[in-house]
Each structure stands twice: as C-alpha cells, then as structure tokens.
Amino acid sequence: MNVDLYEKFWMWAAAGIVVVFIASIGFTTFGQAIQPPSHIETIDPQTVRSDEEFGQPGVTINPDGSATVVVQAFLFAFLPTEIRVPRGRPVTFRMTSPDVIHGFQIVQTNGNTMVVPGYVSQFTISFDRAGEYLVVCNEYCGLGHHNMYARLIVEDVVAAAAGGER
Ligand code: CUA
C-alpha cells in the first residue's frame, strides 16, 4: 500500500496530538492531583430535609479554626441564605439537593460545583479577601433559577475566637 508522504505526515501528527492530550490528562491527574471536585458520597434525596447533617444546614467552626459549611440547594434557594466564614482558613463546603441539579458558584473565586440530587458535593477553599461574595446557582433548574442565590460573608478572624492566634 502506498501512502503519500504528506498523508503520512498528517497521520502521525494527528496520532501525536492524541498522545499529547492523553499524557496531559495523566499528568494533571496523577502528577498534580487535579481531579473532579467531589468524592462519591451518596444520600437519598427524599431524606435530605430530615437528614441529621443536611436537615440543619449551617456553618461549623472546627477546633483547628477551619470551617465546615453544610448547604441545602433546592428550588429556588440555598440554605443558609447567608453564610459567614473566617478569612484565611480552609472552608469546606458540603452540599446536596433534594430535588433537581443545581450549581453552587462563589462568584470571582474558584469555588464552583454542580449539586446533584443523590450525591454530596464537596470542595475546600480559603478566602484571602474579607468581604461579601455572591453565590449563584449556575445550572438552569427552573422558573426561579435566576432568584437562586446566597450571600457569603468572609470575616477577619477575631483573635479571641481563634484561640488567641491570628
Ligand atoms: Cu438552582 Cu438554577
């Protein structure tokens, strides 16, 4: 079989691109530990509202100064509607939905995930800047989608509350 020189060239170029793409996925996954934002943790959507954790959404400050924020995303709001977290500390968001797919995006940060019924979405982020951030739903979820938002307030840690350390 005779394959033209230019045809050979483009065949190898196309194959090379595929190899580069697969290698870059492998490198970011194993070399830089960049993975999809969530682990696999399931929850029955029907029980979200009575769940021990998600039935009482809110912010918990952990003994090490980090914070855990439990969020319920539903048609058409987030609970809590106002979230207060400390600046410069790891803040872990744990979210789920009792109804349809929502999004949880902290505007102007890398904090962004889908919230899928049946699963717990989780990510950890820390905020360098104190102030108010807007949290929006970025997955179209129905007629009230545009009204689905929350306020995130990042506060400087009061020395006393943090055990005397700043
Ligand atoms: Cu919830 Cu869009």
PDB file of C-alpha atoms and ligand atoms in Angstrom:
ATOM      1  CA  MET A   1       0.000   0.000   0.000  1.00  0.00           C
ATOM      2  CA  ASN A   2       1.357   3.351  -0.959  1.00  0.00           C
ATOM      3  CA  VAL A   3       0.722   6.174   1.492  1.00  0.00           C
ATOM      4  CA  ASP A   4       1.591   9.595   0.254  1.00  0.00           C
ATOM      5  CA  LEU A   5       4.310  11.420   2.207  1.00  0.00           C
ATOM      6  CA  TYR A   6       2.036  14.283   3.282  1.00  0.00           C
ATOM      7  CA  GLU A   7      -0.669  11.835   4.273  1.00  0.00           C
ATOM      8  CA  LYS A   8       1.839  10.000   6.464  1.00  0.00           C
ATOM      9  CA  PHE A   9       2.879  13.285   7.991  1.00  0.00           C
ATOM     10  CA  TRP A  10      -0.686  14.238   8.953  1.00  0.00           C
ATOM     11  CA  MET A  11      -1.468  10.739  10.231  1.00  0.00           C
ATOM     12  CA  TRP A  12       1.478  10.894  12.590  1.00  0.00           C
ATOM     13  CA  ALA A  13       0.680  14.480  13.574  1.00  0.00           C
ATOM     14  CA  ALA A  14      -2.912  13.507  14.468  1.00  0.00           C
ATOM     15  CA  ALA A  15      -1.717  10.491  16.430  1.00  0.00           C
ATOM     16  CA  GLY A  16       0.833  12.682  18.204  1.00  0.00           C
ATOM     17  CA  ILE A  17      -1.856  15.157  19.279  1.00  0.00           C
ATOM     18  CA  VAL A  18      -3.913  12.322  20.777  1.00  0.00           C
ATOM     19  CA  VAL A  19      -0.860  11.102  22.689  1.00  0.00           C
ATOM     20  CA  VAL A  20      -0.171  14.627  23.997  1.00  0.00           C
ATOM     21  CA  PHE A  21      -3.787  15.032  25.155  1.00  0.00           C
ATOM     22  CA  ILE A  22      -3.867  11.689  26.960  1.00  0.00           C
ATOM     23  CA  ALA A  23      -0.474  12.355  28.521  1.00  0.00           C
ATOM     24  CA  SER A  24      -1.634  15.766  29.766  1.00  0.00           C
ATOM     25  CA  ILE A  25      -4.696  14.186  31.392  1.00  0.00           C
ATOM     26  CA  GLY A  26      -2.455  11.632  33.081  1.00  0.00           C
ATOM     27  CA  PHE A  27      -0.023  14.313  34.190  1.00  0.00           C
ATOM     28  CA  THR A  28      -2.663  16.581  35.763  1.00  0.00           C
ATOM     29  CA  THR A  29      -4.455  13.634  37.373  1.00  0.00           C
ATOM     30  CA  PHE A  30      -1.500  11.808  38.872  1.00  0.00           C
ATOM     31  CA  GLY A  31       1.238  14.442  38.812  1.00  0.00           C
ATOM     32  CA  GLN A  32      -0.711  17.439  40.054  1.00  0.00           C
ATOM     33  CA  ALA A  33      -3.596  15.676  41.763  1.00  0.00           C
ATOM     34  CA  ILE A  34      -6.223  17.642  39.825  1.00  0.00           C
ATOM     35  CA  GLN A  35      -9.407  15.647  39.999  1.00  0.00           C
ATOM     36  CA  PRO A  36     -13.108  16.237  39.675  1.00  0.00           C
ATOM     37  CA  PRO A  37     -14.106  18.322  42.696  1.00  0.00           C
ATOM     38  CA  SER A  38     -16.130  15.720  44.502  1.00  0.00           C
ATOM     39  CA  HIS A  39     -15.752  12.367  46.058  1.00  0.00           C
ATOM     40  CA  ILE A  40     -18.535   9.810  45.791  1.00  0.00           C
ATOM     41  CA  GLU A  41     -20.838  10.098  48.743  1.00  0.00           C
ATOM     42  CA  THR A  42     -24.468   9.256  48.218  1.00  0.00           C
ATOM     43  CA  ILE A  43     -27.587  10.426  50.022  1.00  0.00           C
ATOM     44  CA  ASP A  44     -31.253   9.655  49.436  1.00  0.00           C
ATOM     45  CA  PRO A  45     -32.765  12.922  48.075  1.00  0.00           C
ATOM     46  CA  GLN A  46     -36.057  12.112  49.825  1.00  0.00           C
ATOM     47  CA  THR A  47     -34.393  12.231  53.234  1.00  0.00           C
ATOM     48  CA  VAL A  48     -32.306  15.389  52.744  1.00  0.00           C
ATOM     49  CA  ARG A  49     -34.679  17.637  54.681  1.00  0.00           C
ATOM     50  CA  SER A  50     -34.797  15.291  57.681  1.00  0.00           C
ATOM     51  CA  ASP A  51     -31.129  14.301  57.440  1.00  0.00           C
ATOM     52  CA  GLU A  52     -29.048  14.764  60.565  1.00  0.00           C
ATOM     53  CA  GLU A  53     -26.486  16.851  58.686  1.00  0.00           C
ATOM     54  CA  PHE A  54     -28.335  18.426  55.753  1.00  0.00           C
ATOM     55  CA  GLY A  55     -31.603  18.951  57.601  1.00  0.00           C
ATOM     56  CA  GLN A  56     -29.830  21.593  59.648  1.00  0.00           C
ATOM     57  CA  PRO A  57     -27.597  23.418  57.189  1.00  0.00           C
ATOM     58  CA  GLY A  58     -25.168  25.959  58.567  1.00  0.00           C
ATOM     59  CA  VAL A  59     -21.582  26.830  59.423  1.00  0.00           C
ATOM     60  CA  THR A  60     -19.486  24.956  61.964  1.00  0.00           C
ATOM     61  CA  ILE A  61     -16.129  26.303  63.102  1.00  0.00           C
ATOM     62  CA  ASN A  62     -13.824  23.377  63.771  1.00  0.00           C
ATOM     63  CA  PRO A  63     -11.329  23.234  66.669  1.00  0.00           C
ATOM     64  CA  ASP A  64      -8.411  23.921  64.266  1.00  0.00           C
ATOM     65  CA  GLY A  65     -10.047  27.152  63.040  1.00  0.00           C
ATOM     66  CA  SER A  66     -11.231  25.754  59.722  1.00  0.00           C
ATOM     67  CA  ALA A  67     -14.909  25.833  58.864  1.00  0.00           C
ATOM     68  CA  THR A  68     -17.420  23.364  57.505  1.00  0.00           C
ATOM     69  CA  VAL A  69     -20.422  24.743  55.667  1.00  0.00           C
ATOM     70  CA  VAL A  70     -23.379  22.459  55.103  1.00  0.00           C
ATOM     71  CA  VAL A  71     -25.655  23.723  52.340  1.00  0.00           C
ATOM     72  CA  GLN A  72     -29.003  22.596  51.025  1.00  0.00           C
ATOM     73  CA  ALA A  73     -29.619  23.677  47.432  1.00  0.00           C
ATOM     74  CA  PHE A  74     -33.238  23.413  46.360  1.00  0.00           C
ATOM     75  CA  LEU A  75     -35.895  25.021  44.159  1.00  0.00           C
ATOM     76  CA  PHE A  76     -35.189  28.011  44.393  1.00  0.00           C
ATOM     77  CA  ALA A  77     -32.816  28.915  47.199  1.00  0.00           C
ATOM     78  CA  PHE A  78     -29.805  27.939  49.204  1.00  0.00           C
ATOM     79  CA  LEU A  79     -29.931  27.255  52.895  1.00  0.00           C
ATOM     80  CA  PRO A  80     -28.426  29.009  54.725  1.00  0.00           C
ATOM     81  CA  THR A  81     -29.135  32.128  52.674  1.00  0.00           C
ATOM     82  CA  GLU A  82     -26.308  33.936  54.437  1.00  0.00           C
ATOM     83  CA  ILE A  83     -23.048  32.119  55.101  1.00  0.00           C
ATOM     84  CA  ARG A  84     -20.365  33.575  57.388  1.00  0.00           C
ATOM     85  CA  VAL A  85     -16.877  32.086  57.259  1.00  0.00           C
ATOM     86  CA  PRO A  86     -13.437  33.092  58.545  1.00  0.00           C
ATOM     87  CA  ARG A  87     -10.820  34.631  56.259  1.00  0.00           C
ATOM     88  CA  GLY A  88      -7.598  32.750  55.549  1.00  0.00           C
ATOM     89  CA  ARG A  89      -8.841  29.418  56.863  1.00  0.00           C
ATOM     90  CA  PRO A  90      -9.813  26.320  54.926  1.00  0.00           C
ATOM     91  CA  VAL A  91     -13.558  26.321  54.377  1.00  0.00           C
ATOM     92  CA  THR A  92     -15.139  23.041  53.317  1.00  0.00           C
ATOM     93  CA  PHE A  93     -18.498  23.267  51.599  1.00  0.00           C
ATOM     94  CA  ARG A  94     -20.737  20.209  51.674  1.00  0.00           C
ATOM     95  CA  MET A  95     -23.828  20.428  49.514  1.00  0.00           C
ATOM     96  CA  THR A  96     -26.708  18.354  48.289  1.00  0.00           C
ATOM     97  CA  SER A  97     -30.090  18.812  46.640  1.00  0.00           C
ATOM     98  CA  PRO A  98     -33.450  17.255  47.493  1.00  0.00           C
ATOM     99  CA  ASP A  99     -34.897  17.949  44.029  1.00  0.00           C
ATOM    100  CA  VAL A 100     -33.042  18.722  40.782  1.00  0.00           C
ATOM    101  CA  ILE A 101     -29.497  19.554  39.697  1.00  0.00           C
ATOM    102  CA  HIS A 102     -28.285  22.939  40.863  1.00  0.00           C
ATOM    103  CA  GLY A 103     -24.995  24.763  40.764  1.00  0.00           C
ATOM    104  CA  PHE A 104     -23.058  26.399  43.570  1.00  0.00           C
ATOM    105  CA  GLN A 105     -20.706  29.061  42.305  1.00  0.00           C
ATOM    106  CA  ILE A 106     -18.946  31.555  44.529  1.00  0.00           C
ATOM    107  CA  VAL A 107     -18.551  34.416  42.103  1.00  0.00           C
ATOM    108  CA  GLN A 108     -14.967  35.602  41.422  1.00  0.00           C
ATOM    109  CA  THR A 109     -13.421  32.570  43.107  1.00  0.00           C
ATOM    110  CA  ASN A 110     -12.584  29.015  42.065  1.00  0.00           C
ATOM    111  CA  GLY A 111     -15.380  27.724  44.301  1.00  0.00           C
ATOM    112  CA  ASN A 112     -17.807  26.132  41.865  1.00  0.00           C
ATOM    113  CA  THR A 113     -19.546  22.781  41.702  1.00  0.00           C
ATOM    114  CA  MET A 114     -22.660  21.052  40.499  1.00  0.00           C
ATOM    115  CA  VAL A 115     -25.059  19.948  43.199  1.00  0.00           C
ATOM    116  CA  VAL A 116     -26.635  16.695  42.110  1.00  0.00           C
ATOM    117  CA  PRO A 117     -29.534  15.044  43.920  1.00  0.00           C
ATOM    118  CA  GLY A 118     -28.430  11.759  45.412  1.00  0.00           C
ATOM    119  CA  TYR A 119     -24.845  12.924  45.914  1.00  0.00           C
ATOM    120  CA  VAL A 120     -22.927  15.105  48.312  1.00  0.00           C
ATOM    121  CA  SER A 121     -20.735  17.653  46.518  1.00  0.00           C
ATOM    122  CA  GLN A 122     -17.754  18.903  48.440  1.00  0.00           C
ATOM    123  CA  PHE A 123     -14.847  21.271  47.961  1.00  0.00           C
ATOM    124  CA  THR A 124     -12.469  23.140  50.196  1.00  0.00           C
ATOM    125  CA  ILE A 125     -11.337  26.693  49.554  1.00  0.00           C
ATOM    126  CA  SER A 126      -9.873  29.504  51.593  1.00  0.00           C
ATOM    127  CA  PHE A 127     -10.550  33.181  51.080  1.00  0.00           C
ATOM    128  CA  ASP A 128      -7.772  35.781  51.087  1.00  0.00           C
ATOM    129  CA  ARG A 129     -10.118  38.740  50.940  1.00  0.00           C
ATOM    130  CA  ALA A 130     -12.649  39.595  53.595  1.00  0.00           C
ATOM    131  CA  GLY A 131     -15.976  40.905  52.396  1.00  0.00           C
ATOM    132  CA  GLU A 132     -19.118  39.840  50.714  1.00  0.00           C
ATOM    133  CA  TYR A 133     -19.302  37.324  47.907  1.00  0.00           C
ATOM    134  CA  LEU A 134     -22.246  36.332  45.791  1.00  0.00           C
ATOM    135  CA  VAL A 135     -23.158  32.670  45.488  1.00  0.00           C
ATOM    136  CA  VAL A 136     -25.270  31.761  42.471  1.00  0.00           C
ATOM    137  CA  CYS A 137     -26.887  28.696  41.016  1.00  0.00           C
ATOM    138  CA  ASN A 138     -25.313  28.216  37.605  1.00  0.00           C
ATOM    139  CA  GLU A 139     -27.292  25.197  36.426  1.00  0.00           C
ATOM    140  CA  TYR A 140     -30.657  26.055  34.917  1.00  0.00           C
ATOM    141  CA  CYS A 141     -33.109  24.461  37.341  1.00  0.00           C
ATOM    142  CA  GLY A 142     -36.481  26.003  36.521  1.00  0.00           C
ATOM    143  CA  LEU A 143     -38.523  29.184  36.505  1.00  0.00           C
ATOM    144  CA  GLY A 144     -36.961  30.587  39.685  1.00  0.00           C
ATOM    145  CA  HIS A 145     -33.381  29.789  38.688  1.00  0.00           C
ATOM    146  CA  HIS A 146     -32.390  33.445  38.439  1.00  0.00           C
ATOM    147  CA  ASN A 147     -33.584  34.037  42.002  1.00  0.00           C
ATOM    148  CA  MET A 148     -31.438  31.282  43.430  1.00  0.00           C
ATOM    149  CA  TYR A 149     -28.531  32.887  45.241  1.00  0.00           C
ATOM    150  CA  ALA A 150     -26.953  33.286  48.658  1.00  0.00           C
ATOM    151  CA  ARG A 151     -24.613  35.735  50.354  1.00  0.00           C
ATOM    152  CA  LEU A 152     -21.218  34.592  51.566  1.00  0.00           C
ATOM    153  CA  ILE A 153     -19.527  36.840  54.084  1.00  0.00           C
ATOM    154  CA  VAL A 154     -15.834  36.331  54.772  1.00  0.00           C
ATOM    155  CA  GLU A 155     -14.816  37.843  58.078  1.00  0.00           C
ATOM    156  CA  ASP A 156     -11.480  38.506  59.697  1.00  0.00           C
ATOM    157  CA  VAL A 157     -10.962  36.067  62.497  1.00  0.00           C
ATOM    158  CA  VAL A 158     -11.324  37.653  65.900  1.00  0.00           C
ATOM    159  CA  ALA A 159      -8.240  36.718  67.921  1.00  0.00           C
ATOM    160  CA  ALA A 160     -10.205  35.505  70.923  1.00  0.00           C
ATOM    161  CA  ALA A 161     -12.460  33.303  68.842  1.00  0.00           C
ATOM    162  CA  ALA A 162      -9.458  31.670  67.201  1.00  0.00           C
ATOM    163  CA  GLY A 163      -7.777  30.744  70.458  1.00  0.00           C
ATOM    164  CA  GLY A 164      -5.521  33.779  70.615  1.00  0.00           C
ATOM    165  CA  GLU A 165      -3.785  33.168  67.321  1.00  0.00           C
ATOM    166  CA  ARG A 166      -4.186  35.298  64.227  1.00  0.00           C
TER     167      ARG A 166
HETATM  168 CU1  CUA B   1     -30.882  26.129  41.109  1.00  0.00          CU
HETATM  169 CU2  CUA B   1     -30.552  27.116  38.958  1.00  0.00          CU
END
